[in-house]
Short mmCIF file of C-alpha atoms in Angstrom, two decimals:
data_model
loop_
_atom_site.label_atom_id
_atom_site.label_comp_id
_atom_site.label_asym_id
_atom_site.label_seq_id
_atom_site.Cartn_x
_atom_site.Cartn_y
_atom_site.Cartn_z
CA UNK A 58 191.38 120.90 71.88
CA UNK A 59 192.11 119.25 75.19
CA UNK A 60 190.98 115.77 73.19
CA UNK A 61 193.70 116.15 71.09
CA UNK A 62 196.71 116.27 73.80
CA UNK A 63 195.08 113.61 75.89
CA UNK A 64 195.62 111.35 72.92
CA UNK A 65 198.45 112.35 71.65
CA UNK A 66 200.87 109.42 70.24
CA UNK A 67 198.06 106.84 71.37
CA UNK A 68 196.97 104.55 68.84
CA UNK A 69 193.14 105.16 68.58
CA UNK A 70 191.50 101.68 67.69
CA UNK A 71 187.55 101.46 66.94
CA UNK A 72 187.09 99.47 69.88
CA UNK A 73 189.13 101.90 72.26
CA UNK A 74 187.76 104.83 70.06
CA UNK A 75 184.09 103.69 71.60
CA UNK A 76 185.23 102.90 74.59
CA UNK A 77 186.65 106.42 75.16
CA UNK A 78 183.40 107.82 74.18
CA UNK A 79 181.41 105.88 77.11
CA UNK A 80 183.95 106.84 79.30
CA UNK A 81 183.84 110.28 78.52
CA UNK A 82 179.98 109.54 78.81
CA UNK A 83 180.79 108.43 82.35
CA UNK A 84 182.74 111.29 83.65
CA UNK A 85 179.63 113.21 82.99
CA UNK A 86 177.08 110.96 84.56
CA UNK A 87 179.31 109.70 87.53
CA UNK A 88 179.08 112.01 90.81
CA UNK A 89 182.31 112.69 92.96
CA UNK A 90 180.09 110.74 96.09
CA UNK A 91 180.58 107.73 93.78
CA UNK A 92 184.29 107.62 93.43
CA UNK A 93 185.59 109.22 96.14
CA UNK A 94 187.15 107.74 99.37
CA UNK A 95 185.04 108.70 101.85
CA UNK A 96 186.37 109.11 105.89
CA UNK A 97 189.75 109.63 104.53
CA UNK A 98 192.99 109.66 107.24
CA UNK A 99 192.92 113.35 108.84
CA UNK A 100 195.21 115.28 110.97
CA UNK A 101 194.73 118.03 113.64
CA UNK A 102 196.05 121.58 112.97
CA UNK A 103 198.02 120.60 116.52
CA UNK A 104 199.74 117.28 115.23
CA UNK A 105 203.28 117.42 114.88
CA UNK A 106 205.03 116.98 111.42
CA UNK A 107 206.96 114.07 112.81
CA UNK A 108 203.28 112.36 113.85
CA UNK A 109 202.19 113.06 109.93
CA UNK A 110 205.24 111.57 108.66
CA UNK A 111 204.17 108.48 110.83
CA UNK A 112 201.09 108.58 109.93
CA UNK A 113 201.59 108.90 105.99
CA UNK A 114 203.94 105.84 106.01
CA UNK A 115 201.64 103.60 108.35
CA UNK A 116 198.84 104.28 105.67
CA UNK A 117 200.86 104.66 102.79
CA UNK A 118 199.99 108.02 101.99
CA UNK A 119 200.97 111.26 100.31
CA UNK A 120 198.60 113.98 101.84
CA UNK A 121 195.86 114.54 103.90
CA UNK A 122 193.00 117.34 104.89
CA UNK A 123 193.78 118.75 108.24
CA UNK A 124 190.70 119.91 110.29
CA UNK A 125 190.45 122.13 113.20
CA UNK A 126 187.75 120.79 115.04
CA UNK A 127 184.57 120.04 112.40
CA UNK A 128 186.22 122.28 110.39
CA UNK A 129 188.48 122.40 107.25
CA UNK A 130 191.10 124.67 107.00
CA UNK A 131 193.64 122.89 105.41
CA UNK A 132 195.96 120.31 103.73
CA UNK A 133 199.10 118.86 104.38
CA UNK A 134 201.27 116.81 101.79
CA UNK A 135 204.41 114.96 101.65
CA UNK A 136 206.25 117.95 99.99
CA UNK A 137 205.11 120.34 103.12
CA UNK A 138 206.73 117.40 104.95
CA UNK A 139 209.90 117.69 103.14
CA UNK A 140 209.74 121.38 103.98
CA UNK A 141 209.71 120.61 107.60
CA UNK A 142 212.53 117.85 107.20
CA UNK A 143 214.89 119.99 105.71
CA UNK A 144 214.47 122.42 108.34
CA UNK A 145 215.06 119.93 110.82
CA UNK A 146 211.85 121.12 112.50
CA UNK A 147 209.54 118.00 112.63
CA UNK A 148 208.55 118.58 116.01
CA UNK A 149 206.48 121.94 114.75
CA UNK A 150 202.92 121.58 114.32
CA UNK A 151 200.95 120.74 111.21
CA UNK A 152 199.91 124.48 111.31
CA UNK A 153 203.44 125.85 110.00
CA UNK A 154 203.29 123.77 107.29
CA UNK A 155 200.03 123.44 105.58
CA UNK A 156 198.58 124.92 102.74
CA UNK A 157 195.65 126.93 103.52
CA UNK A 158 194.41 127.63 100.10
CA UNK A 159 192.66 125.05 99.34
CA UNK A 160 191.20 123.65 96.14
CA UNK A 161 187.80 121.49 96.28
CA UNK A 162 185.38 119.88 94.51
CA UNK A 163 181.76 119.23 95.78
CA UNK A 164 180.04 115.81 96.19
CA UNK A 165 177.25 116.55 93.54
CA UNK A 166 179.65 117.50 90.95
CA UNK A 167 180.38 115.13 88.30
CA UNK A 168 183.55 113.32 87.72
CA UNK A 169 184.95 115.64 84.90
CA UNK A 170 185.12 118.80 87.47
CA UNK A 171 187.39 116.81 89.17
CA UNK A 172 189.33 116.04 85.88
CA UNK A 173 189.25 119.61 84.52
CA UNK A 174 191.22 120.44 88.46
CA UNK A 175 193.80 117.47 87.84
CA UNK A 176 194.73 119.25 84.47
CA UNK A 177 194.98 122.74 85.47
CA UNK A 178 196.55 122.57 89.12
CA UNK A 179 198.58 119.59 88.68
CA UNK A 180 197.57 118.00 92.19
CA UNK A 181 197.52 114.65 93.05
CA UNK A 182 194.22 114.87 95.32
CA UNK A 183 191.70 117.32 95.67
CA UNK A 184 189.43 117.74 99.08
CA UNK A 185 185.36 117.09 98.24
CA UNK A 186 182.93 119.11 100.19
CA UNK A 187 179.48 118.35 101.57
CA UNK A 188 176.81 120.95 100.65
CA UNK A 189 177.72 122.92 104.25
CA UNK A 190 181.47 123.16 103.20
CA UNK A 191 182.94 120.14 105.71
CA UNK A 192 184.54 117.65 104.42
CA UNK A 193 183.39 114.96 102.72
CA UNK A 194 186.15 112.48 101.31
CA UNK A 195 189.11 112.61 99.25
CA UNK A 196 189.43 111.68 95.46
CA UNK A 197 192.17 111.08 93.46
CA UNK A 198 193.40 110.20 89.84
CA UNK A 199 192.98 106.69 90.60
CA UNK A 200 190.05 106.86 92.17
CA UNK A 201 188.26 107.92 88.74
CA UNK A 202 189.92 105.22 86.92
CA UNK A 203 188.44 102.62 89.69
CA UNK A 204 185.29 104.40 89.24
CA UNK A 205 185.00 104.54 85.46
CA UNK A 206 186.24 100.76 85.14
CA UNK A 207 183.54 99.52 87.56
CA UNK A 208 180.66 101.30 85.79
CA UNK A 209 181.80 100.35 82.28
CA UNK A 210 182.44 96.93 83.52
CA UNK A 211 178.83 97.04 85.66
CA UNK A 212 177.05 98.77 81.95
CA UNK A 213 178.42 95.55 79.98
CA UNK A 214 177.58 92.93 82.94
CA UNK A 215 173.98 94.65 82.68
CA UNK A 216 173.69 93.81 78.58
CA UNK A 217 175.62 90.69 78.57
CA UNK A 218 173.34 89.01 81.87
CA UNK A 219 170.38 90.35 79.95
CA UNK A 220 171.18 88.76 76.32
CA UNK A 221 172.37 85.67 78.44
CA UNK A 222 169.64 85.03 79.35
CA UNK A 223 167.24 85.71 76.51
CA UNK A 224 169.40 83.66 74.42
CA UNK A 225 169.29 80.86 76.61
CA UNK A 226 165.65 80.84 76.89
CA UNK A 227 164.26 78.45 75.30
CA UNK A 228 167.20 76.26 76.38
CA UNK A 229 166.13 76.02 79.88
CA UNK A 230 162.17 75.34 79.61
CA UNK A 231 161.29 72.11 78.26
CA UNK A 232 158.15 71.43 75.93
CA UNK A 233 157.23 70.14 72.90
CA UNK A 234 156.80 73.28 71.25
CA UNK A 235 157.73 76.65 73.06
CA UNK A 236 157.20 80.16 72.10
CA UNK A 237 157.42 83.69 73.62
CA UNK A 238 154.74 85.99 72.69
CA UNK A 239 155.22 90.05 73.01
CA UNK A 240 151.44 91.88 72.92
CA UNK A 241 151.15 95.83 72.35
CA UNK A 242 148.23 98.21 71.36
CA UNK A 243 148.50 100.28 69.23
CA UNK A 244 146.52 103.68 69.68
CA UNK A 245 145.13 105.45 66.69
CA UNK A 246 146.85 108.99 65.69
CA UNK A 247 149.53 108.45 68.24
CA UNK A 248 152.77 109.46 66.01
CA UNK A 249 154.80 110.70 68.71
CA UNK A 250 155.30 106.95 69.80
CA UNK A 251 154.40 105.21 67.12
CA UNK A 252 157.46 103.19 66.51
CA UNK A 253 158.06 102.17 70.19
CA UNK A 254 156.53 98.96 70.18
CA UNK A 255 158.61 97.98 66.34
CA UNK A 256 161.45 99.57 68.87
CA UNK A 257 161.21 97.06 71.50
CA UNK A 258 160.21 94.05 69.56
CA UNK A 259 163.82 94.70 67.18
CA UNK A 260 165.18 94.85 70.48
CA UNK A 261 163.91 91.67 72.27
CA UNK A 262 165.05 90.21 68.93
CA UNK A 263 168.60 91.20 69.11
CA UNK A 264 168.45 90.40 73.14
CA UNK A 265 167.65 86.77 72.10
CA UNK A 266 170.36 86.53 69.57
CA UNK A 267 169.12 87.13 66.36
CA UNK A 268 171.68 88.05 63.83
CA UNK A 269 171.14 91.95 62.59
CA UNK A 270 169.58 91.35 59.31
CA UNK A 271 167.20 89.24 60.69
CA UNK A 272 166.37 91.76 63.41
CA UNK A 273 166.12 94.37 60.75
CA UNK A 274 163.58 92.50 58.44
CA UNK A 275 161.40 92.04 61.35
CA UNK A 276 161.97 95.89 62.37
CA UNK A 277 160.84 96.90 59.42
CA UNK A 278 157.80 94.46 58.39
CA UNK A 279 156.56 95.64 61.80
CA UNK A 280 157.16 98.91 62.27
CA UNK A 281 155.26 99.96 58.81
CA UNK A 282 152.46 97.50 60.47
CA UNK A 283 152.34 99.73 63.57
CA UNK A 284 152.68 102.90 61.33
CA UNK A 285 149.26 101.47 59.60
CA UNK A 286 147.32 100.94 62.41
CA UNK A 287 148.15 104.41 63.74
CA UNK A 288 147.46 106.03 60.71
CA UNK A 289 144.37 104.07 59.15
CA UNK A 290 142.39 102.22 61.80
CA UNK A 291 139.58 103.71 63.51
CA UNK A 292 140.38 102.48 66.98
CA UNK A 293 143.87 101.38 66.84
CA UNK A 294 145.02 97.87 67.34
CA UNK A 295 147.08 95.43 68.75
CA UNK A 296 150.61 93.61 67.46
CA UNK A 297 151.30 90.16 68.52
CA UNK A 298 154.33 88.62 67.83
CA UNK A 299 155.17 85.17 68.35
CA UNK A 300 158.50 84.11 68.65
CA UNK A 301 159.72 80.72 68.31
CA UNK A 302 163.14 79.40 67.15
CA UNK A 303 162.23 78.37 63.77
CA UNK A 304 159.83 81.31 63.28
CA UNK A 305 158.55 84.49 64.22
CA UNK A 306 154.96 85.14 63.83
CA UNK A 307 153.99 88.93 63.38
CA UNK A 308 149.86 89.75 63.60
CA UNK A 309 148.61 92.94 63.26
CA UNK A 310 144.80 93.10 63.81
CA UNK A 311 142.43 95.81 63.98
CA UNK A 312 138.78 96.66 64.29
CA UNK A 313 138.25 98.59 61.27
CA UNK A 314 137.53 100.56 59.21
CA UNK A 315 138.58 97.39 56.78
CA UNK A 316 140.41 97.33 53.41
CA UNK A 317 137.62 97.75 50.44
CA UNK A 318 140.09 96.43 48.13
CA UNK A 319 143.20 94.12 49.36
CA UNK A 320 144.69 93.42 45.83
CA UNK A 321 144.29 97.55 45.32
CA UNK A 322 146.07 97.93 48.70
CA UNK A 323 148.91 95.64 47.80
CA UNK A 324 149.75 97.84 44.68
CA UNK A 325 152.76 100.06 44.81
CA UNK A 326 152.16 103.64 45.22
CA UNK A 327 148.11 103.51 46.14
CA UNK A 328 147.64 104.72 49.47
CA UNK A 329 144.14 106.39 50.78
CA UNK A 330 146.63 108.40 53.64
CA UNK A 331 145.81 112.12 53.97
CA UNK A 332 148.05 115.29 53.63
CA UNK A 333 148.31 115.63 57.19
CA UNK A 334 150.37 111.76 56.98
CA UNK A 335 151.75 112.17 53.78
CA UNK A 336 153.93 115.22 55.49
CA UNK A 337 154.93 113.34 58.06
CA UNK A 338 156.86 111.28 55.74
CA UNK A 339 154.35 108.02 55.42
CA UNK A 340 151.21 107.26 52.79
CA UNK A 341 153.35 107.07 50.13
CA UNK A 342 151.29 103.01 49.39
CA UNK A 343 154.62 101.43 50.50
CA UNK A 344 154.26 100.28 53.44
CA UNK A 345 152.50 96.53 52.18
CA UNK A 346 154.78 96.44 49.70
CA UNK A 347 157.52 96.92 52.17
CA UNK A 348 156.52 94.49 54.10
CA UNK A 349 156.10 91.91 51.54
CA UNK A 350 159.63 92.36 50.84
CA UNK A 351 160.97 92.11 54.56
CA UNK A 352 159.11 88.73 54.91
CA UNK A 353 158.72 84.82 53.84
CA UNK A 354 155.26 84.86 54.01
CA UNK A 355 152.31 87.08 54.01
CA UNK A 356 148.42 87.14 54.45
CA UNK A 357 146.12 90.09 54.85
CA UNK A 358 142.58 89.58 55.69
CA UNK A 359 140.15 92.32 55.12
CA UNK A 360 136.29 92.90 55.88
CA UNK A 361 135.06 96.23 55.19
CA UNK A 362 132.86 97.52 58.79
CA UNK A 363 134.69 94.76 60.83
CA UNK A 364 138.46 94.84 60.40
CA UNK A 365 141.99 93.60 59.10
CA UNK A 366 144.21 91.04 60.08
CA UNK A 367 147.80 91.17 58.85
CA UNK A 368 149.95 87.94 59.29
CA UNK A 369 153.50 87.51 58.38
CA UNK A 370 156.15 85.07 59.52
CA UNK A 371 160.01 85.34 58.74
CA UNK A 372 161.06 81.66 59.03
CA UNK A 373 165.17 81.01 60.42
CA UNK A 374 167.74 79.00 59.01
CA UNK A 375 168.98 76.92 61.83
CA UNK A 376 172.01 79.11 61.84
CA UNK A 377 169.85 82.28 62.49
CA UNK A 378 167.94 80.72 65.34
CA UNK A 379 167.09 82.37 67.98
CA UNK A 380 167.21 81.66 71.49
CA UNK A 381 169.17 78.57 71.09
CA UNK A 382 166.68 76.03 70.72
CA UNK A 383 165.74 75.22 66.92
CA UNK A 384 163.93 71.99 66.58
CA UNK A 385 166.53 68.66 65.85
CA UNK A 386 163.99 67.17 63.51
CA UNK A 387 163.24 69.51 60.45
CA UNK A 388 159.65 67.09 60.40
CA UNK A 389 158.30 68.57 63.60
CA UNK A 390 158.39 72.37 61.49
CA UNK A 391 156.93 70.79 58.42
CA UNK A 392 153.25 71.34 59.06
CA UNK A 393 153.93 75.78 59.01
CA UNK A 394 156.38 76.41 56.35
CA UNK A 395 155.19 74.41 53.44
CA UNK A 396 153.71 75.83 50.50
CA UNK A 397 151.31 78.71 50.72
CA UNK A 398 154.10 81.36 49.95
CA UNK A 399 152.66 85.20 49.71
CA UNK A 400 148.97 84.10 49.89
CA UNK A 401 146.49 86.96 49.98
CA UNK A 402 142.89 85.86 51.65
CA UNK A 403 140.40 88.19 51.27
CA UNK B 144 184.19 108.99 55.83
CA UNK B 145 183.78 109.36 59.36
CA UNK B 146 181.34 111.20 61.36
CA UNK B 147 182.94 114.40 62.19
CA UNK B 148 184.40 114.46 58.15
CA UNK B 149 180.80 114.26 57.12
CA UNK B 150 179.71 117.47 59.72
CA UNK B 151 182.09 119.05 57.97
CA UNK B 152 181.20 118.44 54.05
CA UNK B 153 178.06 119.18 55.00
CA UNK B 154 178.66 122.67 56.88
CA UNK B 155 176.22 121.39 59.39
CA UNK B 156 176.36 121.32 63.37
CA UNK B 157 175.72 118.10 65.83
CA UNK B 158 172.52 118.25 67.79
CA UNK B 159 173.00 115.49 69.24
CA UNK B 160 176.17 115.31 72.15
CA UNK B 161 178.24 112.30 73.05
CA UNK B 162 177.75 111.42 69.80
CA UNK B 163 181.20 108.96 68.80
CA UNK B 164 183.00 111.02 65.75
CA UNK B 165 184.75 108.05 64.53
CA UNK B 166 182.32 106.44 63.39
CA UNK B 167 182.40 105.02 60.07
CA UNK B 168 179.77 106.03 57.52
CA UNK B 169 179.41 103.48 54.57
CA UNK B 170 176.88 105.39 52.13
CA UNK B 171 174.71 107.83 51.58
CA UNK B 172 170.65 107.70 50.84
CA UNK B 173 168.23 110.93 50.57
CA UNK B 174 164.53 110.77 50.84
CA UNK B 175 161.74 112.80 52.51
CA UNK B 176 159.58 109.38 52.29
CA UNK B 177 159.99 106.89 55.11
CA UNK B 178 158.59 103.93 53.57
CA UNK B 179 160.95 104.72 50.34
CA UNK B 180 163.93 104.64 53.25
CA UNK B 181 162.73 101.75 54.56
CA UNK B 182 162.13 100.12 51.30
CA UNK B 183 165.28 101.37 49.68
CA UNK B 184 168.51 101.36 52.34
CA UNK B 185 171.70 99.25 53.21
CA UNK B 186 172.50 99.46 56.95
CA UNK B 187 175.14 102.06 58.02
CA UNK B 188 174.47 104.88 55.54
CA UNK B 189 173.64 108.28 56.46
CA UNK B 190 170.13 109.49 55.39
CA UNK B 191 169.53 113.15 53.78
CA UNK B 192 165.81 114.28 54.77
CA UNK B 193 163.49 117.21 55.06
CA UNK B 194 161.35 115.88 57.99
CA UNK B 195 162.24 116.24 61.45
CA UNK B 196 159.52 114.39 63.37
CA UNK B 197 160.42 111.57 65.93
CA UNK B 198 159.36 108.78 63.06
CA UNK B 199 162.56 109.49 61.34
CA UNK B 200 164.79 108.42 64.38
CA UNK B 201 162.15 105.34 64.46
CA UNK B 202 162.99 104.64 60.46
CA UNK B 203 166.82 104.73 61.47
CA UNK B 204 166.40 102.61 64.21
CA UNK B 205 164.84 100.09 62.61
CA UNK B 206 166.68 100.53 58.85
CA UNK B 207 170.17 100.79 60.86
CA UNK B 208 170.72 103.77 59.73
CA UNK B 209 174.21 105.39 61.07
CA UNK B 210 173.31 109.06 61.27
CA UNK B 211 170.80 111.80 59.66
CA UNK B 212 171.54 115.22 58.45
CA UNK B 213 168.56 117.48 57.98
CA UNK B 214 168.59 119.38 54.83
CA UNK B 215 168.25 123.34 54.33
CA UNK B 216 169.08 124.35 58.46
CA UNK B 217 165.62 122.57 59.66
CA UNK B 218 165.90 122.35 63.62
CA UNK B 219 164.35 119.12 64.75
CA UNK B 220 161.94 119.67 67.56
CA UNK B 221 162.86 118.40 71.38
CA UNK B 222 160.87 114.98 71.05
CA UNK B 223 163.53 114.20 67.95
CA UNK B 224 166.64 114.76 69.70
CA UNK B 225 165.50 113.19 72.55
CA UNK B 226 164.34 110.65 70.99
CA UNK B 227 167.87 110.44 68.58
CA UNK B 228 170.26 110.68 71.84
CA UNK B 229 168.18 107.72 73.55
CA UNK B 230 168.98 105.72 70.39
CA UNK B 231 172.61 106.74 69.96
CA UNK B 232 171.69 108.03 66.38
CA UNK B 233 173.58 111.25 65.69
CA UNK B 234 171.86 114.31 63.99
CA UNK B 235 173.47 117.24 62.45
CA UNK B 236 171.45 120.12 61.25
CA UNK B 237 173.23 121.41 57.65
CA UNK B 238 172.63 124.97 55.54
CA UNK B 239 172.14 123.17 52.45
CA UNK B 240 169.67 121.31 50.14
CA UNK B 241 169.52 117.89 49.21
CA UNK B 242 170.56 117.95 45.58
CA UNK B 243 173.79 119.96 47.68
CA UNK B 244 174.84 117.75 49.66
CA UNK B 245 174.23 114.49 47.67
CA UNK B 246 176.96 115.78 45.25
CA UNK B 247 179.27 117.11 47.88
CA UNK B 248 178.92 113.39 49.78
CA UNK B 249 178.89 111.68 46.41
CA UNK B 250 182.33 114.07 45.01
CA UNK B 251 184.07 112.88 48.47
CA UNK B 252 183.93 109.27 47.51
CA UNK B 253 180.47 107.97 49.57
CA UNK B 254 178.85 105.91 47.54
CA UNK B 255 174.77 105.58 47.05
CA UNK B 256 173.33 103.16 49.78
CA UNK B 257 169.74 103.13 48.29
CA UNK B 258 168.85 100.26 46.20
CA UNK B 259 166.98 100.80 43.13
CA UNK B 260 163.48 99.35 42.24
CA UNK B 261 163.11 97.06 39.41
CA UNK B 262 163.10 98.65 36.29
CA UNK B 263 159.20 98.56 34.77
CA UNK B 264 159.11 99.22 30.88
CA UNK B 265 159.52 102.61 29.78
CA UNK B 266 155.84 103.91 28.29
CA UNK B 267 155.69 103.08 24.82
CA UNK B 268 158.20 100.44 24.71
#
């Protein structure tokens, strides 16, 4: 309900529409310690008003905690000042005028305590606490907005550095043919992750700046490759992907048990999965069909008792390239791409 | 449709918080296989299933898929919702079947997301 008068008359783009979201994000995750101004400007229960007023203008400030001692006990602000000024009475001490009941936050709350006090008391500045009730800093409305825009602007620094410099990779190291290769085993029966390693490797993708589609092809081909290795091998195996900016290389080899029949595996709707996989959602006899579809080319290698070997390679269009560095010459990708579309060995 | 105008077609409730209602929903699929999800779906639909295990958030991930509604009030278990909220993938638990809430989606205007297979002769043709 609150969401609704915060916003009200503000036009809500999609852009600013996400942005609020990770900022609302952030006023969960961020702790008061992170925002707040820590040793802020003091004043003794015994100060005079007339030494506060001096003090507020030499810092340009509107308030301040007063301490007695160690201790807290109160705060003073420019309307208590006021107060005193109107009462001609600026030589009294900060004790006449202060306000004793104090509102606080602690310095392991999160950010949106702090917010939900700004809205319902209407204050300016509220005093933090340390765990044994002394004072810890002072934070204020604009302290959470300097918070907030540092951590959004440290979260995007974070992704943009990181896709920087995957995308420049290839770029920067010279060779006559580069490639980065990403290795993972697989372990049989392990559903709960099964799906991380297609996880990362979509990622890395998207890091180096392959366009979504692309990224999703490759998600896909993969991930039902790592769903068959959990499901059907014997020991589990290992994915190797190969990424070059021309091509990316997918493997998926195992030690067994071994397809009896590849051209049998490669038909829609055969599978050999039991119930057990079928309820988890998979053994439909998809998945090589799926995969086929995702990719340019294709070649599964199959010895029952020893093991199978699943290649597949999405080739880019030198406007998909990844990581900046496609080949000038088509000639020097010749000797991969030609021919040999969808071949099945056996 | 948006997010939170899809919760509430469907009757259903979020699982997943911080989720960002605005955001746009092209098209629906439904489908209790993964590799027919996989094999089957245009990025930025929301996906109708029956299974709640942690391979479903995988399937969205990779399938861009831009939120999942569980059919007939199944509660996914921890491992899914963790595993949804790590991905930014919003879940929302509804009372109703599939055959339910397909029409409801489909009467509100979202169109089908799932392409269809190549049509093989009818037997006897």
């Amino acid at each position: 309900m609150e969401d609704q008068t915060r916003f009200k008359g503000l036009h809500i783009s999609d852009q600013l529409a996400g942005e609020i979201t990770r900022t609302e994000e952030l006023a969960y995750e961020l702790k008061i310690s992170e925002v707040m101004t820590q040793n802020p400007i003091t004043t003794s229960i015994e100060m005079t008003m007339e030494a506060v007023l001096n003090t507020f203008r030499n810092h340009r400030i509107s308030g301040a905690p007063v301490l007695e001692g160690e201790k807290l006990v109160g705060v003073i602000s420019i309307e208590d000042l006021i107060n005193s000024l109107r009462k001609n009475d600026i030589s009294s001490p900060v004790k006449k005028y202060m306000t004793t009941s104090l509102v606080t936050v602690r310095e392991t709350d999160t950010v949106i305590e702090a917010l939900k006090l700004f809205v319902h008391t209407k204050l300016g500045r509220i005093i933090v606490i340390n765990s044994s009730n002394q004072l810890a800093g002072i934070i204020t409305k604009g302290d959470v907005t300097r918070g907030i825009l540092k951590a959004l602007d440290h979260d995007y620094k974070e992704e943009e550095v990181r896709r920087y410099r995957a995308s420049h990779l290839f770029e920067d190291i010279s060779s006559d043919r580069s490639s980065l290769i990403l290795r993972y085993t697989i372990k049989v029966g392990d559903f709960t992750r099964g799906g991380s390693a297609s996880s990362n490797i979509k990622r890395a993708l998207l890091r180096m700046g392959a366009n979504p589609q692309l990224a999703r092809r490759c998600g896909i081909a993969i991930y039902e490759a790592e769903m068959n290795l959990i499901i059907h091998t014997t020991r589990g195996g290992i994915i190797r992907v190969e990424i070059e900016p021309h091509q990316i290389t997918m493997q998926a080899t195992d030690e067994g048990p071994g397809i009896a029949d590849v051209d049998l595996a490669m038909k829609p709707g055969y599978s050999t999965a039991t119930q057990e996989v079928r309820e988890l959602g998979f053994g439909a006899g998809m998945g090589l069909v799926n995969i086929k579809r995702c990719v340019d080319w294709m070649q599964l290698e199959s010895t029952p008792g020893v093991g199978t070997k699943l290649k597949i390679k999405i080739f880019l269009k030198e406007e998909d390239t990844v990581g900046e560095g496609y080949p000038s010459t088509k000639e020097s990708i010749k000797d991969e791409s030609s021919g040999n579309n969808k071949s099945f060995g056996a | 449709m948006n997010l939170e105008e899809l919760i509430s077609i469907v009757g259903g409730c979020l699982h997943t918080d911080g989720a960002d209602l605005s955001r746009e929903i092209k098209g629906g699929c439904g489908a209790d296989l993964m590799s027919d999800v996989l094999a089957s779906i245009q990025p930025e639909a929301v996906l109708l299933t029956g299974l709640c295990n942690p391979q479903v958030i995988r399937t969205a991930q990779m399938a861009d898929i831009a939120a999942i509604v569980f059919v007939r009030g199944k509660q996914p278990p921890q491992e899914t919702i963790d595993l949804a909220i790590e991905e930014r993938i919003p879940l929302i638990t509804s009372p109703f079947g599939m055959f339910e809430l397909c029409g409801r989606l489909h009467r509100k205007g979202l169109p089908s997301l799932e392409m269809p297979v190549e049509k093989e002769p009818c037997p006897g043709d």
